[in-house]
């Protein structure tokens, strides 16, 4: 998505540790109209795939998931990173290593929100080493949910997650794939 590539070039900042900061529109301040445009593109890519639910992971996946859900007319379920008091009943649970925080979070989804009849689209803001997405895939498999594919705002193509998840036979669509990034230049994969 060319508009996203331009926005990353204009507003993104490369931080040490291979972190791309896009707090101006995706991770801190939300450019809601632009998120809706990104969501429209996700809906176009997965049109006719029979998706009835989006599954994402808090926190930053939620905004882009909502952008897509608005155009797809489906609900969003988000995996929670800490079991809080308002989570009750049985849960699907997995451990996810955070790329940005380097800690391990227990990620949970209440069983009542996933069903064997579901055909789910996985959505997240970034794809790096694929730990977040693999956590969601694990939860879907445990729940017997059919995975239509994954939609990612920004994939860092120089990290292994995208290749690994495609090699698992899961369709991954990324609106922008960063091929390389340094302090003063970001290049994208042609797609
Ligand atoms: P993975 O699990 O694929 O290694 O990393 C994906 C998760 O880590 C995403 O949910 C995202 O929140 C975070 N993440 C990974 N790389 C970046 C990055 O370069 N910038 C930001 N802002 N978040 C990232």
Short mmCIF file of C-alpha atoms and ligand atoms in Angstrom, two decimals:
data_model
loop_
_atom_site.label_atom_id
_atom_site.label_comp_id
_atom_site.label_asym_id
_atom_site.label_seq_id
_atom_site.Cartn_x
_atom_site.Cartn_y
_atom_site.Cartn_z
CA UNK A 1 0.00 0.00 0.00
CA UNK A 2 1.88 3.00 -1.36
CA UNK A 3 0.17 5.52 0.95
CA UNK A 4 1.38 3.52 3.97
CA UNK A 5 4.92 3.32 2.62
CA UNK A 6 4.93 7.12 2.16
CA UNK A 7 3.57 7.65 5.66
CA UNK A 8 6.23 5.38 7.16
CA UNK A 9 8.94 7.29 5.25
CA UNK A 10 7.57 10.66 6.37
CA UNK A 11 6.61 9.89 9.96
CA UNK A 12 8.50 6.73 10.96
CA UNK A 13 11.64 6.74 13.05
CA UNK A 14 14.14 3.90 13.23
CA UNK A 15 15.18 3.09 16.79
CA UNK A 16 18.02 0.88 18.01
CA UNK A 17 17.18 -2.83 18.10
CA UNK A 18 15.45 -2.90 14.70
CA UNK A 19 12.40 -1.08 16.02
CA UNK A 20 10.40 1.13 13.72
CA UNK A 21 8.51 3.80 15.62
CA UNK A 22 5.22 4.87 14.07
CA UNK A 23 3.67 6.37 17.17
CA UNK A 24 2.29 9.26 15.15
CA UNK A 25 -0.38 7.16 13.45
CA UNK A 26 -0.43 3.55 14.65
CA UNK A 27 1.08 2.94 18.07
CA UNK A 28 0.35 5.98 20.22
CA UNK A 29 -1.57 8.68 18.38
CA UNK A 30 -4.13 7.03 16.11
CA UNK A 31 -4.77 8.47 12.66
CA UNK A 32 -8.26 7.01 12.59
CA UNK A 33 -9.06 7.95 8.99
CA UNK A 34 -5.84 6.42 7.78
CA UNK A 35 -6.44 3.29 9.88
CA UNK A 36 -9.82 3.01 8.14
CA UNK A 37 -8.07 3.26 4.75
CA UNK A 38 -5.71 0.47 5.79
CA UNK A 39 -8.69 -1.54 6.98
CA UNK A 40 -10.41 -1.03 3.62
CA UNK A 41 -7.38 -2.50 1.86
CA UNK A 42 -7.39 -5.51 4.22
CA UNK A 43 -11.10 -6.02 3.50
CA UNK A 44 -10.37 -5.88 -0.26
CA UNK A 45 -7.55 -8.43 0.01
CA UNK A 46 -9.72 -10.89 1.92
CA UNK A 47 -12.99 -10.24 0.12
CA UNK A 48 -15.01 -13.42 -0.48
CA UNK A 49 -12.96 -15.49 1.99
CA UNK A 50 -15.90 -16.20 4.29
CA UNK A 51 -14.36 -14.50 7.33
CA UNK A 52 -16.75 -14.02 10.24
CA UNK A 53 -14.37 -12.80 12.95
CA UNK A 54 -11.10 -10.94 13.41
CA UNK A 55 -8.64 -12.05 16.08
CA UNK A 56 -5.93 -9.65 17.20
CA UNK A 57 -3.72 -9.07 20.23
CA UNK A 58 -3.67 -6.09 22.54
CA UNK A 59 -2.68 -3.33 22.45
CA UNK A 60 -1.69 -2.02 19.05
CA UNK A 61 -3.41 -4.70 17.00
CA UNK A 62 -6.80 -3.46 18.14
CA UNK A 63 -6.81 -0.21 16.18
CA UNK A 64 -5.94 -1.75 12.82
CA UNK A 65 -8.30 -4.66 13.51
CA UNK A 66 -11.13 -2.18 14.02
CA UNK A 67 -10.25 -0.43 10.77
CA UNK A 68 -10.64 -3.75 8.95
CA UNK A 69 -13.72 -4.86 10.89
CA UNK A 70 -15.63 -1.72 9.94
CA UNK A 71 -15.26 -2.62 6.25
CA UNK A 72 -15.78 -6.36 6.73
CA UNK A 73 -18.80 -6.12 9.02
CA UNK A 74 -17.40 -8.62 11.53
CA UNK A 75 -16.59 -8.46 15.25
CA UNK A 76 -13.09 -8.21 16.70
CA UNK A 77 -11.82 -10.44 19.49
CA UNK A 78 -8.54 -9.41 21.05
CA UNK A 79 -6.23 -11.64 23.01
CA UNK A 80 -5.47 -10.13 26.39
CA UNK A 81 -1.95 -10.04 27.69
CA UNK A 82 -2.75 -10.32 31.37
CA UNK A 83 -5.56 -12.19 33.00
CA UNK A 84 -7.53 -9.38 34.55
CA UNK A 85 -10.46 -9.54 36.95
CA UNK A 86 -12.99 -9.04 34.17
CA UNK A 87 -11.91 -12.29 32.50
CA UNK A 88 -14.04 -15.16 33.72
CA UNK A 89 -14.70 -18.72 32.66
CA UNK A 90 -12.47 -20.97 30.65
CA UNK A 91 -9.69 -19.51 28.57
CA UNK A 92 -7.31 -20.45 25.80
CA UNK A 93 -3.85 -19.50 26.93
CA UNK A 94 -0.39 -19.26 25.42
CA UNK A 95 2.94 -17.57 26.15
CA UNK A 96 4.20 -14.84 23.79
CA UNK A 97 7.67 -13.28 23.87
CA UNK A 98 7.30 -9.56 23.25
CA UNK A 99 9.58 -8.19 20.53
CA UNK A 100 9.53 -4.66 21.91
CA UNK A 101 9.54 -5.37 25.65
CA UNK A 102 11.56 -8.62 25.56
CA UNK A 103 9.38 -10.12 28.29
CA UNK A 104 7.04 -13.12 28.15
CA UNK A 105 3.32 -12.44 28.45
CA UNK A 106 0.63 -14.95 29.04
CA UNK A 107 -1.94 -14.29 26.34
CA UNK A 108 -5.51 -15.39 26.85
CA UNK A 109 -8.84 -15.50 25.01
CA UNK A 110 -12.03 -16.56 26.72
CA UNK A 111 -13.28 -19.81 25.17
CA UNK A 112 -16.76 -18.37 24.67
CA UNK A 113 -15.42 -15.93 22.04
CA UNK A 114 -14.08 -18.56 19.61
CA UNK A 115 -16.04 -21.38 18.07
CA UNK A 116 -15.28 -24.28 15.73
CA UNK A 117 -17.63 -22.65 13.24
CA UNK A 118 -15.44 -19.55 13.00
CA UNK A 119 -13.33 -18.59 10.02
CA UNK A 120 -10.92 -16.07 11.43
CA UNK A 121 -8.63 -13.36 10.07
CA UNK A 122 -5.60 -12.67 12.27
CA UNK A 123 -4.61 -9.01 12.37
CA UNK A 124 -1.66 -7.23 13.94
CA UNK A 125 0.22 -3.97 13.60
CA UNK A 126 3.73 -5.43 13.10
CA UNK A 127 5.22 -8.75 12.08
CA UNK A 128 8.83 -9.24 13.19
CA UNK A 129 9.87 -12.68 14.50
CA UNK A 130 6.30 -13.92 14.38
CA UNK A 131 5.88 -14.68 18.09
CA UNK A 132 2.62 -12.74 18.47
CA UNK A 133 1.10 -14.29 15.35
CA UNK A 134 2.25 -17.79 16.30
CA UNK A 135 0.58 -17.30 19.68
CA UNK A 136 -2.70 -16.42 17.97
CA UNK A 137 -2.31 -19.37 15.58
CA UNK A 138 -1.80 -21.68 18.57
CA UNK A 139 -4.97 -20.40 20.20
CA UNK A 140 -6.93 -20.87 16.95
CA UNK A 141 -5.65 -24.44 16.59
CA UNK A 142 -6.61 -25.25 20.16
CA UNK A 143 -10.06 -23.80 19.55
CA UNK A 144 -10.49 -25.70 16.26
CA UNK A 145 -10.96 -22.42 14.44
CA UNK A 146 -10.34 -22.16 10.70
CA UNK A 147 -7.67 -19.54 9.84
CA UNK A 148 -8.34 -17.63 6.60
CA UNK A 149 -5.03 -15.81 6.84
CA UNK A 150 -3.27 -12.93 8.50
CA UNK A 151 -3.28 -9.23 7.72
CA UNK A 152 -0.42 -7.13 9.01
CA UNK A 153 0.08 -3.39 8.76
CA UNK A 154 3.88 -3.43 8.67
CA UNK A 155 6.01 -6.52 8.17
CA UNK A 156 9.74 -6.28 8.70
CA UNK A 157 10.79 -8.58 5.89
CA UNK A 158 14.37 -8.84 7.14
CA UNK A 159 13.13 -10.68 10.22
CA UNK A 160 12.05 -14.30 10.07
CA UNK A 161 8.38 -14.25 11.12
CA UNK A 162 6.76 -13.66 7.73
CA UNK A 163 8.68 -16.41 5.95
CA UNK A 164 8.09 -18.87 8.78
CA UNK A 165 4.36 -18.30 8.94
CA UNK A 166 3.96 -18.49 5.14
CA UNK A 167 5.94 -21.74 5.28
CA UNK A 168 3.29 -23.04 7.70
CA UNK A 169 0.84 -22.67 4.81
CA UNK A 170 -0.86 -19.60 6.22
CA UNK A 171 -1.64 -16.71 3.90
CA UNK A 172 0.01 -13.51 5.13
CA UNK A 173 -0.84 -10.15 3.57
CA UNK A 174 1.22 -7.19 4.74
CA UNK A 175 0.27 -3.68 3.67
CA UNK A 176 3.92 -2.66 3.70
CA UNK A 177 7.00 -4.85 3.89
CA UNK A 178 10.16 -3.13 5.09
CA UNK A 179 13.13 -4.69 3.32
CA UNK A 180 15.78 -2.72 5.17
CA UNK A 181 15.96 0.27 7.46
CA UNK A 182 18.66 2.56 8.78
CA UNK A 183 18.57 5.93 10.58
CA UNK A 184 18.15 7.77 7.31
CA UNK A 185 16.57 5.37 4.84
CA UNK A 186 13.77 2.83 4.72
CA UNK A 187 13.31 0.57 1.70
CA UNK A 188 10.22 -1.50 0.92
CA UNK A 189 9.71 -4.79 -0.89
CA UNK A 190 7.88 -4.48 -4.20
CA UNK A 191 4.62 -6.43 -4.02
P1 LIG B 1 6.79 -10.51 16.63
O1 LIG B 1 5.93 -11.18 17.63
O2 LIG B 1 6.37 -10.78 15.20
O3 LIG B 1 8.24 -10.72 16.85
O4 LIG B 1 6.58 -8.95 16.85
C1 LIG B 1 5.32 -8.40 16.61
C2 LIG B 1 4.81 -7.64 17.79
O5 LIG B 1 5.85 -6.86 18.37
C3 LIG B 1 3.74 -6.68 17.33
O6 LIG B 1 2.56 -7.02 18.02
C4 LIG B 1 4.23 -5.30 17.72
O7 LIG B 1 3.45 -4.79 18.76
C5 LIG B 1 5.65 -5.47 18.20
N1 LIG B 1 6.66 -5.00 17.24
C6 LIG B 1 7.57 -5.77 16.55
N2 LIG B 1 8.40 -5.01 15.85
C7 LIG B 1 8.01 -3.75 16.05
C8 LIG B 1 8.51 -2.49 15.56
O8 LIG B 1 9.49 -2.39 14.78
N3 LIG B 1 7.86 -1.38 15.96
C9 LIG B 1 6.79 -1.43 16.81
N4 LIG B 1 6.21 -0.27 17.14
N5 LIG B 1 6.29 -2.59 17.30
C10 LIG B 1 6.92 -3.73 16.92
#
